[in-house]
mmCIF file of C-alpha atoms and ligand atoms in Angstrom:
data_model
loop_
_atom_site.group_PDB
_atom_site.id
_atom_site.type_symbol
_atom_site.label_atom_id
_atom_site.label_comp_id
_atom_site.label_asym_id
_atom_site.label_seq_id
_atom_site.Cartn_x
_atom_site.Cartn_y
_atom_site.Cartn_z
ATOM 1 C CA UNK A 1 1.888 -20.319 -10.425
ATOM 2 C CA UNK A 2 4.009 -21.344 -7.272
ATOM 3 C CA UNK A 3 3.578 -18.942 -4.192
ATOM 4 C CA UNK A 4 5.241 -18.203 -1.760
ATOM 5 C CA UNK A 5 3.133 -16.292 0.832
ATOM 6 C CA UNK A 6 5.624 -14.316 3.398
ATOM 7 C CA UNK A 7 3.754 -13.131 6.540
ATOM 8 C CA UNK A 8 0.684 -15.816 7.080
ATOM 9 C CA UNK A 9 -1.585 -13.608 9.207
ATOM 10 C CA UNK A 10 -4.870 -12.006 8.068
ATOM 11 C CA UNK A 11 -3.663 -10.691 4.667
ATOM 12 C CA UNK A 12 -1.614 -14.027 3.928
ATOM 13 C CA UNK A 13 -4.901 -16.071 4.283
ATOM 14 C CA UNK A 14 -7.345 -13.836 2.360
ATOM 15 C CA UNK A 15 -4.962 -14.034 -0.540
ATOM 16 C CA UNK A 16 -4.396 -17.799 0.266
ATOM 17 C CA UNK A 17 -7.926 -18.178 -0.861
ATOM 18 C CA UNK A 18 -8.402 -15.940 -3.703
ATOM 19 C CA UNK A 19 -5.224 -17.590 -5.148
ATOM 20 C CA UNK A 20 -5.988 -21.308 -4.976
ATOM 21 C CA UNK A 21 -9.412 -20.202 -6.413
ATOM 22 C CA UNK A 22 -7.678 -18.681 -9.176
ATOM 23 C CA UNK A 23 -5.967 -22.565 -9.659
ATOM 24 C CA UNK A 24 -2.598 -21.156 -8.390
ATOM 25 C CA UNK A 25 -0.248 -23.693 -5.673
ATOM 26 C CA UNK A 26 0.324 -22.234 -1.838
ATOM 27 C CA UNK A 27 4.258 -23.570 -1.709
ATOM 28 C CA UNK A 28 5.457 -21.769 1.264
ATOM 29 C CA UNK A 29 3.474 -19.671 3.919
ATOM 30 C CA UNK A 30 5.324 -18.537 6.611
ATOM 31 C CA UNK A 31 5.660 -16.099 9.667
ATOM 32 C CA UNK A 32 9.558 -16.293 10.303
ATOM 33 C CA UNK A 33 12.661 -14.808 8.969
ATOM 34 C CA UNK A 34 13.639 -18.013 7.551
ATOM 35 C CA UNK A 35 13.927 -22.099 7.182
ATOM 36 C CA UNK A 36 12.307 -22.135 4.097
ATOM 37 C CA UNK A 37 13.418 -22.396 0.092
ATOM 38 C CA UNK A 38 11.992 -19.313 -1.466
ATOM 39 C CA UNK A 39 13.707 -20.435 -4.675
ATOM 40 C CA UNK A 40 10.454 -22.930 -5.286
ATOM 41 C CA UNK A 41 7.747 -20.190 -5.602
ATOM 42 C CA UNK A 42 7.534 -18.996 -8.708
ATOM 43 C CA UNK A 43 6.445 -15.518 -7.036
ATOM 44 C CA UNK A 44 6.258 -14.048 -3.768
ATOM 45 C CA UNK A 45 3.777 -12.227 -1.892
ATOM 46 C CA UNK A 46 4.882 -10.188 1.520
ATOM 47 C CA UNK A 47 2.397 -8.907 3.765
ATOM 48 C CA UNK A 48 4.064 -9.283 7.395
ATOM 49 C CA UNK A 49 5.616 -7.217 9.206
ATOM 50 C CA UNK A 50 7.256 -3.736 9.073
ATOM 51 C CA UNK A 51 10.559 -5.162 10.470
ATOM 52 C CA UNK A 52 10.846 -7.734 8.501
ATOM 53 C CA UNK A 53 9.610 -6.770 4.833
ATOM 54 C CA UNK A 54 13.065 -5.314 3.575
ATOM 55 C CA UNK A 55 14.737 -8.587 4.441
ATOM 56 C CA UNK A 56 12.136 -10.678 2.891
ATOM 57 C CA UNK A 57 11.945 -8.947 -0.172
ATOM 58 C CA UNK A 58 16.229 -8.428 -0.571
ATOM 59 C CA UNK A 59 16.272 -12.472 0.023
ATOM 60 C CA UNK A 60 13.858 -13.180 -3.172
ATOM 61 C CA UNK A 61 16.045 -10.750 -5.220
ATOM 62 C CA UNK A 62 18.732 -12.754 -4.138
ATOM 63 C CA UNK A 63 17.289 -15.770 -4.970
ATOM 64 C CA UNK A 64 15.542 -14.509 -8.827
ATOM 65 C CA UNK A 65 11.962 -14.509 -6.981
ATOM 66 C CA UNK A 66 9.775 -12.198 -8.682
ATOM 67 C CA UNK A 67 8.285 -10.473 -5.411
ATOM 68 C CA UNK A 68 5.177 -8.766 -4.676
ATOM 69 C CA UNK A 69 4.747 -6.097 -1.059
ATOM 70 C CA UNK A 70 1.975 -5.016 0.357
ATOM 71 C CA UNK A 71 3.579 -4.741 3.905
ATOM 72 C CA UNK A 72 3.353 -1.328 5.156
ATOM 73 C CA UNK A 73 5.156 0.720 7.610
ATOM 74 C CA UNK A 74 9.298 -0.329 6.268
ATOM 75 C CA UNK A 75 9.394 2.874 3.510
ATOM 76 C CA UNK A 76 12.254 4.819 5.217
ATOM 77 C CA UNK A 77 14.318 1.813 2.735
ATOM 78 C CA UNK A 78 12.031 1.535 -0.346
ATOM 79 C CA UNK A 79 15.000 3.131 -2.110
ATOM 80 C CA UNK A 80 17.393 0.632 -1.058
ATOM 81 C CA UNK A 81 14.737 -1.771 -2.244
ATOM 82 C CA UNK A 82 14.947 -0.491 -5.977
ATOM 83 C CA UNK A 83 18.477 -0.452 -6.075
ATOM 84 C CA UNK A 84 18.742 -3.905 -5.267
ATOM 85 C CA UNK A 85 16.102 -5.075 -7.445
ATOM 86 C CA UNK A 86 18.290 -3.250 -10.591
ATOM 87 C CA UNK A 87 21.501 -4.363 -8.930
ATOM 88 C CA UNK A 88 20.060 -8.491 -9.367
ATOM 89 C CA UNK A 89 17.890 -7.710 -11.929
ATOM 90 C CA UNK A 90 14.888 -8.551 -10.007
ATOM 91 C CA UNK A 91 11.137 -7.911 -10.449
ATOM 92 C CA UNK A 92 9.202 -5.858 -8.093
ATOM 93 C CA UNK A 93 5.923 -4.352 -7.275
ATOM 94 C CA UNK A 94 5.183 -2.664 -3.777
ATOM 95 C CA UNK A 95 1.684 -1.092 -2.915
ATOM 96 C CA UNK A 96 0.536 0.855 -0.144
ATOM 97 C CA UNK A 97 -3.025 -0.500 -0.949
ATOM 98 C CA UNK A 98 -3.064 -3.352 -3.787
ATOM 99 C CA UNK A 99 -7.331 -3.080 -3.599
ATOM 100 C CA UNK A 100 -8.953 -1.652 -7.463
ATOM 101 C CA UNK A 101 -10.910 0.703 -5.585
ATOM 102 C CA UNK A 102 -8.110 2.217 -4.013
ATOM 103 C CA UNK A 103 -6.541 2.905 -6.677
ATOM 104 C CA UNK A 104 -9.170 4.619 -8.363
ATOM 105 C CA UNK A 105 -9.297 6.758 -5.622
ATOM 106 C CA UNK A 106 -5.896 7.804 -5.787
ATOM 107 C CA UNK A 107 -6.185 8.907 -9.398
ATOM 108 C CA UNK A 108 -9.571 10.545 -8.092
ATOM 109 C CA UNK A 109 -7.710 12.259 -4.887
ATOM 110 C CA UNK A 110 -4.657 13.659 -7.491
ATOM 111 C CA UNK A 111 -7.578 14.876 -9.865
ATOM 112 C CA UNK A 112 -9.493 17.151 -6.564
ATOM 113 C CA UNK A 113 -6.120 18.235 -5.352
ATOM 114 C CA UNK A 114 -4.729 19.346 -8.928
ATOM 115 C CA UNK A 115 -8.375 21.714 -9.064
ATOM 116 C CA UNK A 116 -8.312 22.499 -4.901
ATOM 117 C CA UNK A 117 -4.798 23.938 -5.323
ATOM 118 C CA UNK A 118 -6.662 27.189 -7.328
ATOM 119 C CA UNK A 119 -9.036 27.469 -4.309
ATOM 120 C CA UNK A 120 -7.341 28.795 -1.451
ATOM 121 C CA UNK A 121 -10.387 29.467 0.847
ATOM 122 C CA UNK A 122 -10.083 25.399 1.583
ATOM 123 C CA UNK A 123 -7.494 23.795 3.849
ATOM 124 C CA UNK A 124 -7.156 19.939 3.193
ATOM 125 C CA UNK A 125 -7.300 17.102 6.342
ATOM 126 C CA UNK A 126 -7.447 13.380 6.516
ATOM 127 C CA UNK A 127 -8.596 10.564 8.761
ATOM 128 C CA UNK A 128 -7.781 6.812 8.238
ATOM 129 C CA UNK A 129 -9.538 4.462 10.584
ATOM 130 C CA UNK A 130 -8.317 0.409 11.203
ATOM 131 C CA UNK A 131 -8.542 -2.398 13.332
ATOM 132 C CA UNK A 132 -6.868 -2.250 16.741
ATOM 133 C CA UNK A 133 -3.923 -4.940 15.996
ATOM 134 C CA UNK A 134 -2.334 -2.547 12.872
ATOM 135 C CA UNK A 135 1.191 -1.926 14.097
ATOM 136 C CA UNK A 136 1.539 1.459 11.603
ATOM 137 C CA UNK A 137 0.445 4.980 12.289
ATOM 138 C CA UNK A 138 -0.755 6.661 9.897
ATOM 139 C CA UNK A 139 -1.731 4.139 7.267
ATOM 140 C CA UNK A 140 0.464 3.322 4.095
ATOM 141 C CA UNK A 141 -2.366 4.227 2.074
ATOM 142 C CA UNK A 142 -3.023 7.915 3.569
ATOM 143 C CA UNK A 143 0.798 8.719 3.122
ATOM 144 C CA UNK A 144 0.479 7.701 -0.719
ATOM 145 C CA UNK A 145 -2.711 9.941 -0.086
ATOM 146 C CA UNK A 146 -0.360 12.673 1.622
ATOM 147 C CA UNK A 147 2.235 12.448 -1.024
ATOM 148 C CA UNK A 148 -0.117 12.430 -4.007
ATOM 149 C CA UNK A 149 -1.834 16.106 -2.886
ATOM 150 C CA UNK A 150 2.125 17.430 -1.737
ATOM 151 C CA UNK A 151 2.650 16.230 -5.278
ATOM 152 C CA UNK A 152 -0.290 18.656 -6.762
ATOM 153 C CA UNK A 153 -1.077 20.726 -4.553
ATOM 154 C CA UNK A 154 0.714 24.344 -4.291
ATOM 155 C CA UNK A 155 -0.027 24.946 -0.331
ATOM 156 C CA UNK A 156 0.972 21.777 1.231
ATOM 157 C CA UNK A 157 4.461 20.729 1.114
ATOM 158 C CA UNK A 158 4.326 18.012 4.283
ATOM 159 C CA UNK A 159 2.000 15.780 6.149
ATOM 160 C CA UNK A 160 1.473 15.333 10.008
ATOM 161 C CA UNK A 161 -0.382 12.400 12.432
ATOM 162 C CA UNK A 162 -2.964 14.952 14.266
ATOM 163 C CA UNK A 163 -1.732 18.925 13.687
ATOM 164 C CA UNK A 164 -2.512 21.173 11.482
ATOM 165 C CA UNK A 165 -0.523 24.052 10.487
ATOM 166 C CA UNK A 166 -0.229 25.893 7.643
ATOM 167 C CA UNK A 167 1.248 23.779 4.496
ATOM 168 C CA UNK A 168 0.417 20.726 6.334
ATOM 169 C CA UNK A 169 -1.678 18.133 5.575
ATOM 170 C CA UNK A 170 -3.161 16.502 9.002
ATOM 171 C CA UNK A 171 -3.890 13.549 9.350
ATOM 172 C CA UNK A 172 -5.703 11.586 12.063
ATOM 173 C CA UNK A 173 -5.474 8.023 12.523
ATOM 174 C CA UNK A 174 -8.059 6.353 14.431
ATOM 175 C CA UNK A 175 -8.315 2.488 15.404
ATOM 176 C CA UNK A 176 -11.895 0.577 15.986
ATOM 177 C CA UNK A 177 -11.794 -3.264 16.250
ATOM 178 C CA UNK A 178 -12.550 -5.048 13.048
ATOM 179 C CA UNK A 179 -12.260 -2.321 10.655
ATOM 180 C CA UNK A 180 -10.608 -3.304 7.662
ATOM 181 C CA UNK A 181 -9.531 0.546 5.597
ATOM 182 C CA UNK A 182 -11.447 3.531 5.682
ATOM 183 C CA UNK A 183 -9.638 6.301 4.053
ATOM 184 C CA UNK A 184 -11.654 9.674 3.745
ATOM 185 C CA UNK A 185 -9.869 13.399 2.557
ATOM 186 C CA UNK A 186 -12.472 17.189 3.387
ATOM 187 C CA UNK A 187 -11.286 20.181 2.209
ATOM 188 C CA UNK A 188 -13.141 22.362 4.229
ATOM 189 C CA UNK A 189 -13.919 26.042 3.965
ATOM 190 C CA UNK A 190 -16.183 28.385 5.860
ATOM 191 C CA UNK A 191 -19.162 27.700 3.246
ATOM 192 C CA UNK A 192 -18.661 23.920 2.908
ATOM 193 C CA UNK A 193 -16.856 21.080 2.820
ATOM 194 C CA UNK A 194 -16.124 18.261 0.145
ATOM 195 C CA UNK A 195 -15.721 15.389 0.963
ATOM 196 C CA UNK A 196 -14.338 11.967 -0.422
ATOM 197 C CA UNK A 197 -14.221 8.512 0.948
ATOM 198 C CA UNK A 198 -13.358 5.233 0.745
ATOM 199 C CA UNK A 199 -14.553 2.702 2.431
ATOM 200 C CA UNK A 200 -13.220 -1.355 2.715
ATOM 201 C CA UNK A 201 -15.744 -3.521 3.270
ATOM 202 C CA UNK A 202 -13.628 -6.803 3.718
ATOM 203 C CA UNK A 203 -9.758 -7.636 2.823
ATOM 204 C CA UNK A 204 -11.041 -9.269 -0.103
ATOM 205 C CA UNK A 205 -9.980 -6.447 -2.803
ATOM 206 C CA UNK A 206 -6.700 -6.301 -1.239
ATOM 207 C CA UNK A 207 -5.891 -10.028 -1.510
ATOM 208 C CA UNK A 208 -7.652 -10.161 -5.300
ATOM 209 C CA UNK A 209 -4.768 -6.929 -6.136
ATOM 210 C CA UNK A 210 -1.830 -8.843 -4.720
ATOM 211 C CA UNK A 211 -3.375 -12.122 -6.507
ATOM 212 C CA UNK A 212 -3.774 -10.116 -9.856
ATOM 213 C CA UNK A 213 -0.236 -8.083 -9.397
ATOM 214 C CA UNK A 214 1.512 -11.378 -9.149
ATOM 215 C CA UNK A 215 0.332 -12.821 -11.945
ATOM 216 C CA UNK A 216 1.065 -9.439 -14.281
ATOM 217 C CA UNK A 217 4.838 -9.771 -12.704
ATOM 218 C CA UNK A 218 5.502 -13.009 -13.566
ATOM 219 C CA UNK A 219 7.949 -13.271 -16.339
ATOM 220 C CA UNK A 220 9.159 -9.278 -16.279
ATOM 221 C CA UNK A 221 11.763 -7.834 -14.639
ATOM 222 C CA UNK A 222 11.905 -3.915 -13.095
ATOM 223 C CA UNK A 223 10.049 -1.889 -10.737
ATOM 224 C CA UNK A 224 6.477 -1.682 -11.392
ATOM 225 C CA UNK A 225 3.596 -0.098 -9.163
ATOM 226 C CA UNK A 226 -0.006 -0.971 -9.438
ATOM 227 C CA UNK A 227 -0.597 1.949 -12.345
ATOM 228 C CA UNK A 228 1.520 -0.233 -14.449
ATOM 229 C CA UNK A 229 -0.698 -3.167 -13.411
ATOM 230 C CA UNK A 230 -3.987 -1.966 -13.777
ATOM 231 C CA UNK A 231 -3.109 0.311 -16.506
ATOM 232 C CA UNK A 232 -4.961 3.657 -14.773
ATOM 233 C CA UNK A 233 -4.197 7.339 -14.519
HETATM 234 N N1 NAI B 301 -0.981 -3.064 0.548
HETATM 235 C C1 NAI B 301 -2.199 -3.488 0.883
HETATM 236 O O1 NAI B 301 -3.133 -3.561 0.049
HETATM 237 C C2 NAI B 301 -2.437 -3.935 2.288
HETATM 238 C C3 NAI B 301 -1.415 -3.905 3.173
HETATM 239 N N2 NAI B 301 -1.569 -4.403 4.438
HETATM 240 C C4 NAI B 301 -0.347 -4.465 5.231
HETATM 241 O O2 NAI B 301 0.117 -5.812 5.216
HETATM 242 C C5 NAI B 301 0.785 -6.113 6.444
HETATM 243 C C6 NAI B 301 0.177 -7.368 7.050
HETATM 244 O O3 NAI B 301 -1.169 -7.117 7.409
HETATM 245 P P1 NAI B 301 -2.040 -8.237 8.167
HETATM 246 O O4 NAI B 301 -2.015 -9.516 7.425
HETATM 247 O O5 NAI B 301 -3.321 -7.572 8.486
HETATM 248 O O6 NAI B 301 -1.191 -8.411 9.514
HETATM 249 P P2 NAI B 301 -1.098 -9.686 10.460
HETATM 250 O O7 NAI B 301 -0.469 -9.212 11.724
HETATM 251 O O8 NAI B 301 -2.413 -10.375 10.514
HETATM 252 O O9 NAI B 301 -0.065 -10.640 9.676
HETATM 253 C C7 NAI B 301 1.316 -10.420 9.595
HETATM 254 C C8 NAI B 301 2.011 -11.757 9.763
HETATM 255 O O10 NAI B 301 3.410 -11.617 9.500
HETATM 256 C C9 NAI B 301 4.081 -12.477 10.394
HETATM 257 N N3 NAI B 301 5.517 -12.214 10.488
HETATM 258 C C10 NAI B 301 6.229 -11.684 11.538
HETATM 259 N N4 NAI B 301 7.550 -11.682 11.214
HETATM 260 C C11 NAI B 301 7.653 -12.204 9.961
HETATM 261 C C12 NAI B 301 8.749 -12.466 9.099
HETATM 262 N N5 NAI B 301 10.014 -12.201 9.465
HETATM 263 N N6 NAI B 301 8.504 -12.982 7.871
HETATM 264 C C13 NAI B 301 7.237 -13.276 7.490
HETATM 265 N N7 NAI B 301 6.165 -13.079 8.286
HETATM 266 C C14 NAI B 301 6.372 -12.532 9.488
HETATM 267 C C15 NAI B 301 3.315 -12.306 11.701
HETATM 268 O O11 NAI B 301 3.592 -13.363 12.602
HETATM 269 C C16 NAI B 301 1.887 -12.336 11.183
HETATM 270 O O12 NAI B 301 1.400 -13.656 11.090
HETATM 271 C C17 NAI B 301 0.670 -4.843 7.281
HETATM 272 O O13 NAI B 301 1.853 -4.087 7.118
HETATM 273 C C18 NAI B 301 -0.510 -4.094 6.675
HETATM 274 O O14 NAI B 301 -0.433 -2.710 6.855
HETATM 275 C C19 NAI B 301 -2.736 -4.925 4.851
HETATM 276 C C20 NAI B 301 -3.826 -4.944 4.031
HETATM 277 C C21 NAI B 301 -3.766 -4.440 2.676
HETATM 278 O O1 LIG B 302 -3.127 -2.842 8.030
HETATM 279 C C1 LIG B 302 -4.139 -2.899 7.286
HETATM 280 O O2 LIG B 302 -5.105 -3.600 7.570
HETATM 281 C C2 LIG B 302 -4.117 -2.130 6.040
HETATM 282 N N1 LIG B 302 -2.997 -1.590 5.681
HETATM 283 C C3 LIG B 302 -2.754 -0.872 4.477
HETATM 284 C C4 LIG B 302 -2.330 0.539 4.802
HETATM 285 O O3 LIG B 302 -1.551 0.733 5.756
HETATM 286 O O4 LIG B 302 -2.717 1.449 4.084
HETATM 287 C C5 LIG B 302 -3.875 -0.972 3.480
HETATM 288 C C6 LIG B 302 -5.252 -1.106 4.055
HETATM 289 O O5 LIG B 302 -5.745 0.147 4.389
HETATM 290 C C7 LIG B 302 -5.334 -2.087 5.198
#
């Protein structure tokens, strides 16, 4: 498979790696807007910027480029995104968190939420830690988190950085150099507290998701998300 990697930072060149181990050709990496041919990549894979993901993923749909985002932080026009990919009849897969693991815990996090939602002693809060240079706040992955316990959950209906009221989830975003994803959810009540976590050890399962999501896209067209891909939940 041709790739073309948009946003060559530390994501780009993790999944740089896993792909030309998996026998696949780098044909364009690249940290700018433009001055470069997408339509040679067979597939794309975006993980820059917030500002500049929508752009880079409308241009492959304009171009037939199958196109895979990981880029976090540009949701407010996910919508937008999807119409455009049906308007060109485009392929497309975004994920706030393209890592196996993660997506276990999702399933794992609706599962507790679905069952915490007839216990009404316990009130739900989150904390995502990072490294320093993430330009988002909170994390892609808690707000799929967020969304997944609004979603089951019959006592929270939104989710806040650092407050907690009543009906909303907190959640607390902290930043220590080098750390690549920790995600952890307590529902806490006077007795106890239950916990779950996960924890990235490297960017490794990210860049093998993207890898793996690419190659599933290839040849389909429509808006897929990583359940489709991994065939969970
Ligand atoms: N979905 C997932 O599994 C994961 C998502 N992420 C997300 O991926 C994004 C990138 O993360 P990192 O690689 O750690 O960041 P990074 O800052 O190391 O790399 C981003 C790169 O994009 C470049 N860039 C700036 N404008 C651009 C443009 N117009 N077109 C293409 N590239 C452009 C920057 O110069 C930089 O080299 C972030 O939004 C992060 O939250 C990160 C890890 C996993
Ligand atoms: O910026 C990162 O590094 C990460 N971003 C994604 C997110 O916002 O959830 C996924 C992962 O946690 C790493």
């Amino acid at each position: 498979m041709k790739i073309a990697l948009l946003g060559y930072g530390k994501m780009g060149k993790a999944i740089e790696k896993i792909a030309l181990s998996r026998g696949h050709d780098i044909v364009i990496k690249t940290s700018d807007e433009g001055g470069y041919d997408i339509s040679q990549a067979d597939v794309a894979i975006d993980f820059s910027v917030p500002n500049a993901a929508f752009y880079n993923i409308v241009n492959c749909f304009k171009h037939n480029v199958p196109v895979i985002s990981g880029t976090t932080g540009w949701l407010q026009n996910y919508d937008k995104a999807v119409e455009l990919c049906k308007e060109n009849n485009g392929a497309f897969i975004y994920a706030s968190n393209f890592s196996l693991g993660v997506n276990i815990f999702f399933e794992l996090n609706k599962n507790l939420a679905r069952m915490m939602s007839q216990l009404r002693d316990y009130d739900v809060s989150m904390e995502e830690v990072h490294h320093t240079q993430k330009l988002d706040a909170p994390s892609g992955t808690a707000i799929t988190l967020a969304e997944d316990i609004i979603s089951e959950h019959a006592n929270y209906t939104e989710w806040k950085l650092e407050t907690g009221r009543e009906g909303i989830i907190p959640i607390t975003a902290k930043r220590i150099e080098n750390v690549p994803g920790t995600h952890s959810i307590d529902y806490k009540s006077e007795v106890d507290t239950i916990n779950i976590t996960h924890t990235a050890h490297s960017r490794q399962g990210f860049a093998l998701g993207a890898v793996v999501a690419a190659e599933w896209l290839l040849g389909k067209t429509g808006v897929f998300t990583m359940k489709d891909v991994l065939n969970i939940g």
